[in-house]
Amino acid sequence: YLEVLLMVAPFCKESIKARLRGVTNCCDEASVDYLKQTSLKLMERAGIDGVDVKIVSRGTKPLGGGEVVFSCPVVQKLKPLHWLDPGLVKKVRGVACTMRVAPSNANRMIDETRGVFNRFIPDVFIVSDHAKGSESGKSPGYGMCLVAETTSGSLLAADTFSSVEGGTRPDPPEDIGKNCCHILLEEIFR
């Protein structure tokens, strides 16, 4: 429901503060990190300041357990956006998150990602976010979200996630990092 709130909230009569509970990261749809790193920056460029998405706890399928606090003020006017030149990639940022698994999985994803991107661009910065205890939801999993920013301010993003769902074996962290890199490189190539 976060995608819908991002589109509707700026145009409501009063400012919104919503607490959403459930799945924050899964392989079927855009993660909260993906929306936070792309949509919020785009909204800011359109003149919608003060929008915030705070991840209280992370949750993955099948049991969820994640919680996100979304707040958005009312906006009177929007600024027009003019993007004609996509620009060249100048930096890559990202988040490697783990929940209810060893924190070293995040480092393994980051190492694999830096191994791919450092051949193309030196400015790669990925943070690890290890959720434990009440912040880790009810199911184990790990994943990564990468965002490439261009010289003209365009954002290209990709995310992948692996969870233990239905008794299947999760993908190794190195494969998750490499898959996320390849998805982002395909997005850049388009």
Short mmCIF file of C-alpha atoms in Angstrom, two decimals:
data_model
loop_
_atom_site.label_atom_id
_atom_site.label_comp_id
_atom_site.label_asym_id
_atom_site.label_seq_id
_atom_site.Cartn_x
_atom_site.Cartn_y
_atom_site.Cartn_z
CA TYR A 1 0.00 0.00 0.00
CA LEU A 2 3.01 2.30 0.26
CA GLU A 3 3.04 2.90 -3.51
CA VAL A 4 -0.56 4.14 -3.40
CA LEU A 5 0.13 6.40 -0.41
CA LEU A 6 3.13 7.93 -2.19
CA MET A 7 0.88 8.95 -5.08
CA VAL A 8 -2.20 10.08 -3.15
CA ALA A 9 -0.91 11.52 0.15
CA PRO A 10 0.44 14.88 -1.12
CA PHE A 11 -3.01 15.81 -2.43
CA CYS A 12 -5.10 14.98 0.67
CA LYS A 13 -6.83 17.65 2.74
CA GLU A 14 -4.63 17.01 5.78
CA SER A 15 -1.12 15.68 6.25
CA ILE A 16 -0.84 11.92 6.66
CA LYS A 17 1.08 9.80 9.14
CA ALA A 18 0.44 6.10 8.52
CA ARG A 19 1.89 3.00 10.17
CA LEU A 20 1.99 0.06 7.75
CA ARG A 21 2.63 -3.51 8.90
CA GLY A 22 3.48 -6.62 6.91
CA VAL A 23 6.10 -7.51 4.30
CA THR A 24 8.76 -4.86 3.62
CA ASN A 25 11.14 -6.91 1.46
CA CYS A 26 10.28 -9.69 -0.97
CA CYS A 27 11.34 -10.86 -4.40
CA ASP A 28 7.93 -10.27 -6.03
CA GLU A 29 7.68 -6.48 -5.75
CA ALA A 30 9.62 -3.31 -5.03
CA SER A 31 11.05 -3.17 -1.51
CA VAL A 32 10.65 -0.31 0.92
CA ASP A 33 14.32 0.59 0.34
CA TYR A 34 13.69 0.81 -3.41
CA LEU A 35 10.74 3.16 -2.93
CA LYS A 36 12.55 5.21 -0.30
CA GLN A 37 15.68 5.74 -2.40
CA THR A 38 13.89 6.53 -5.66
CA SER A 39 10.37 7.87 -5.10
CA LEU A 40 11.21 10.21 -2.22
CA LYS A 41 13.97 11.90 -4.22
CA LEU A 42 11.68 12.25 -7.22
CA MET A 43 8.93 13.75 -5.03
CA GLU A 44 11.44 16.20 -3.55
CA ARG A 45 12.41 17.38 -7.04
CA ALA A 46 8.74 17.93 -7.82
CA GLY A 47 8.41 20.25 -4.80
CA ILE A 48 6.99 17.76 -2.31
CA ASP A 49 9.25 18.31 0.70
CA GLY A 50 8.91 16.62 4.08
CA VAL A 51 7.91 13.15 2.90
CA ASP A 52 9.46 10.49 5.12
CA VAL A 53 9.49 6.70 5.19
CA LYS A 54 10.98 5.22 8.36
CA ILE A 55 11.64 1.50 8.54
CA VAL A 56 10.86 0.46 12.12
CA SER A 57 11.27 -3.26 11.46
CA ARG A 58 11.85 -5.38 8.39
CA GLY A 59 9.66 -8.31 7.41
CA THR A 60 9.72 -10.85 4.62
CA LYS A 61 7.43 -13.59 3.33
CA PRO A 62 5.79 -15.76 4.52
CA LEU A 63 5.17 -14.33 8.01
CA GLY A 64 5.95 -10.63 7.49
CA GLY A 65 6.38 -8.75 10.73
CA GLY A 66 7.75 -5.57 9.17
CA GLU A 67 6.63 -2.07 10.08
CA VAL A 68 7.02 1.21 8.21
CA VAL A 69 5.98 4.72 9.29
CA PHE A 70 5.02 6.98 6.39
CA SER A 71 4.46 10.71 6.79
CA CYS A 72 3.62 13.28 4.13
CA PRO A 73 2.54 16.93 4.28
CA VAL A 74 -0.09 18.51 2.07
CA VAL A 75 1.25 20.17 -1.08
CA GLN A 76 -0.30 23.22 -2.73
CA LYS A 77 1.78 23.31 -5.94
CA LEU A 78 4.08 20.99 -7.83
CA LYS A 79 7.19 22.00 -9.75
CA PRO A 80 7.36 20.72 -13.33
CA LEU A 81 10.05 18.16 -14.08
CA HIS A 82 12.04 18.42 -17.30
CA TRP A 83 14.26 15.41 -17.93
CA LEU A 84 15.43 15.12 -21.49
CA ASP A 85 19.02 13.95 -21.00
CA PRO A 86 19.45 10.76 -18.98
CA GLY A 87 23.13 11.55 -18.30
CA LEU A 88 25.97 9.22 -17.40
CA VAL A 89 26.18 7.18 -14.20
CA LYS A 90 28.30 9.00 -11.63
CA LYS A 91 27.70 6.97 -8.45
CA VAL A 92 26.06 3.84 -7.11
CA ARG A 93 24.50 3.65 -3.66
CA GLY A 94 22.80 0.76 -1.97
CA VAL A 95 21.56 -1.11 1.06
CA ALA A 96 22.27 -4.75 1.87
CA CYS A 97 19.81 -5.93 4.50
CA THR A 98 19.69 -9.12 6.53
CA MET A 99 17.13 -10.33 9.03
CA ARG A 100 17.24 -13.40 11.23
CA VAL A 101 20.38 -14.63 9.43
CA ALA A 102 24.10 -14.08 10.01
CA PRO A 103 25.18 -10.45 9.47
CA SER A 104 28.10 -11.69 7.36
CA ASN A 105 25.60 -12.34 4.54
CA ALA A 106 25.34 -8.57 4.00
CA ASN A 107 29.13 -8.27 3.75
CA ARG A 108 29.24 -11.12 1.23
CA MET A 109 26.63 -9.36 -0.96
CA ILE A 110 28.51 -6.06 -0.70
CA ASP A 111 31.85 -7.65 -1.64
CA GLU A 112 30.32 -9.29 -4.71
CA THR A 113 28.64 -6.03 -5.77
CA ARG A 114 31.79 -3.96 -5.36
CA GLY A 115 33.66 -6.59 -7.38
CA VAL A 116 31.31 -6.02 -10.31
CA PHE A 117 30.86 -2.23 -10.15
CA ASN A 118 34.40 -1.16 -9.24
CA ARG A 119 35.48 -2.22 -12.73
CA PHE A 120 33.19 0.49 -14.16
CA ILE A 121 32.89 3.24 -11.56
CA PRO A 122 34.92 4.05 -8.43
CA ASP A 123 32.14 5.75 -6.45
CA VAL A 124 30.26 2.76 -4.99
CA PHE A 125 28.92 2.95 -1.44
CA ILE A 126 26.69 0.26 0.05
CA VAL A 127 25.60 0.14 3.68
CA SER A 128 24.67 -3.00 5.54
CA ASP A 129 21.52 -3.08 7.64
CA HIS A 130 21.31 -6.06 9.95
CA ALA A 131 17.97 -6.29 11.71
CA LYS A 132 17.87 -8.37 14.87
CA GLY A 133 15.41 -9.04 17.64
CA SER A 134 12.10 -7.20 17.31
CA GLU A 135 13.39 -5.24 14.28
CA SER A 136 13.87 -8.39 12.18
CA GLY A 137 10.30 -9.47 11.53
CA LYS A 138 9.11 -13.05 11.74
CA SER A 139 10.89 -14.72 8.80
CA PRO A 140 14.57 -15.00 7.84
CA GLY A 141 15.93 -13.46 4.66
CA TYR A 142 18.43 -11.12 3.05
CA GLY A 143 18.55 -8.86 0.04
CA MET A 144 19.96 -5.82 -1.65
CA CYS A 145 18.77 -2.59 -3.24
CA LEU A 146 21.05 -0.61 -5.57
CA VAL A 147 20.52 2.87 -7.02
CA ALA A 148 22.63 4.46 -9.75
CA GLU A 149 22.53 8.26 -9.97
CA THR A 150 23.43 9.98 -13.23
CA THR A 151 25.02 13.35 -13.95
CA SER A 152 21.59 14.79 -14.82
CA GLY A 153 19.99 13.54 -11.58
CA SER A 154 18.17 10.51 -12.99
CA LEU A 155 17.86 7.49 -10.72
CA LEU A 156 18.01 3.90 -11.91
CA ALA A 157 17.34 1.20 -9.33
CA ALA A 158 17.25 -2.55 -8.85
CA ASP A 159 16.58 -4.83 -5.93
CA THR A 160 16.67 -8.55 -5.26
CA PHE A 161 15.75 -10.55 -2.23
CA SER A 162 16.09 -14.11 -1.03
CA SER A 163 13.96 -15.58 1.69
CA VAL A 164 13.38 -19.00 3.13
CA GLU A 165 9.88 -19.59 1.86
CA GLY A 166 8.10 -22.90 1.56
CA GLY A 167 11.11 -24.89 2.76
CA THR A 168 13.22 -24.00 -0.30
CA ARG A 169 16.90 -23.27 0.00
CA PRO A 170 17.69 -19.57 -0.38
CA ASP A 171 20.14 -18.32 -2.98
CA PRO A 172 23.68 -17.70 -1.67
CA PRO A 173 24.37 -14.04 -0.75
CA GLU A 174 26.97 -13.78 -3.52
CA ASP A 175 24.33 -14.71 -6.11
CA ILE A 176 21.91 -12.12 -4.70
CA GLY A 177 24.59 -9.41 -4.98
CA LYS A 178 25.57 -10.46 -8.49
CA ASN A 179 21.92 -10.68 -9.65
CA CYS A 180 21.17 -7.21 -8.31
CA CYS A 181 24.23 -5.86 -10.17
CA HIS A 182 23.14 -7.46 -13.42
CA ILE A 183 19.59 -6.13 -13.09
CA LEU A 184 20.92 -2.61 -12.48
CA LEU A 185 23.38 -2.89 -15.37
CA GLU A 186 20.52 -3.98 -17.67
CA GLU A 187 18.51 -0.98 -16.47
CA ILE A 188 21.45 1.34 -17.21
CA PHE A 189 21.95 -0.23 -20.65
CA ARG A 190 18.34 0.47 -21.63
#
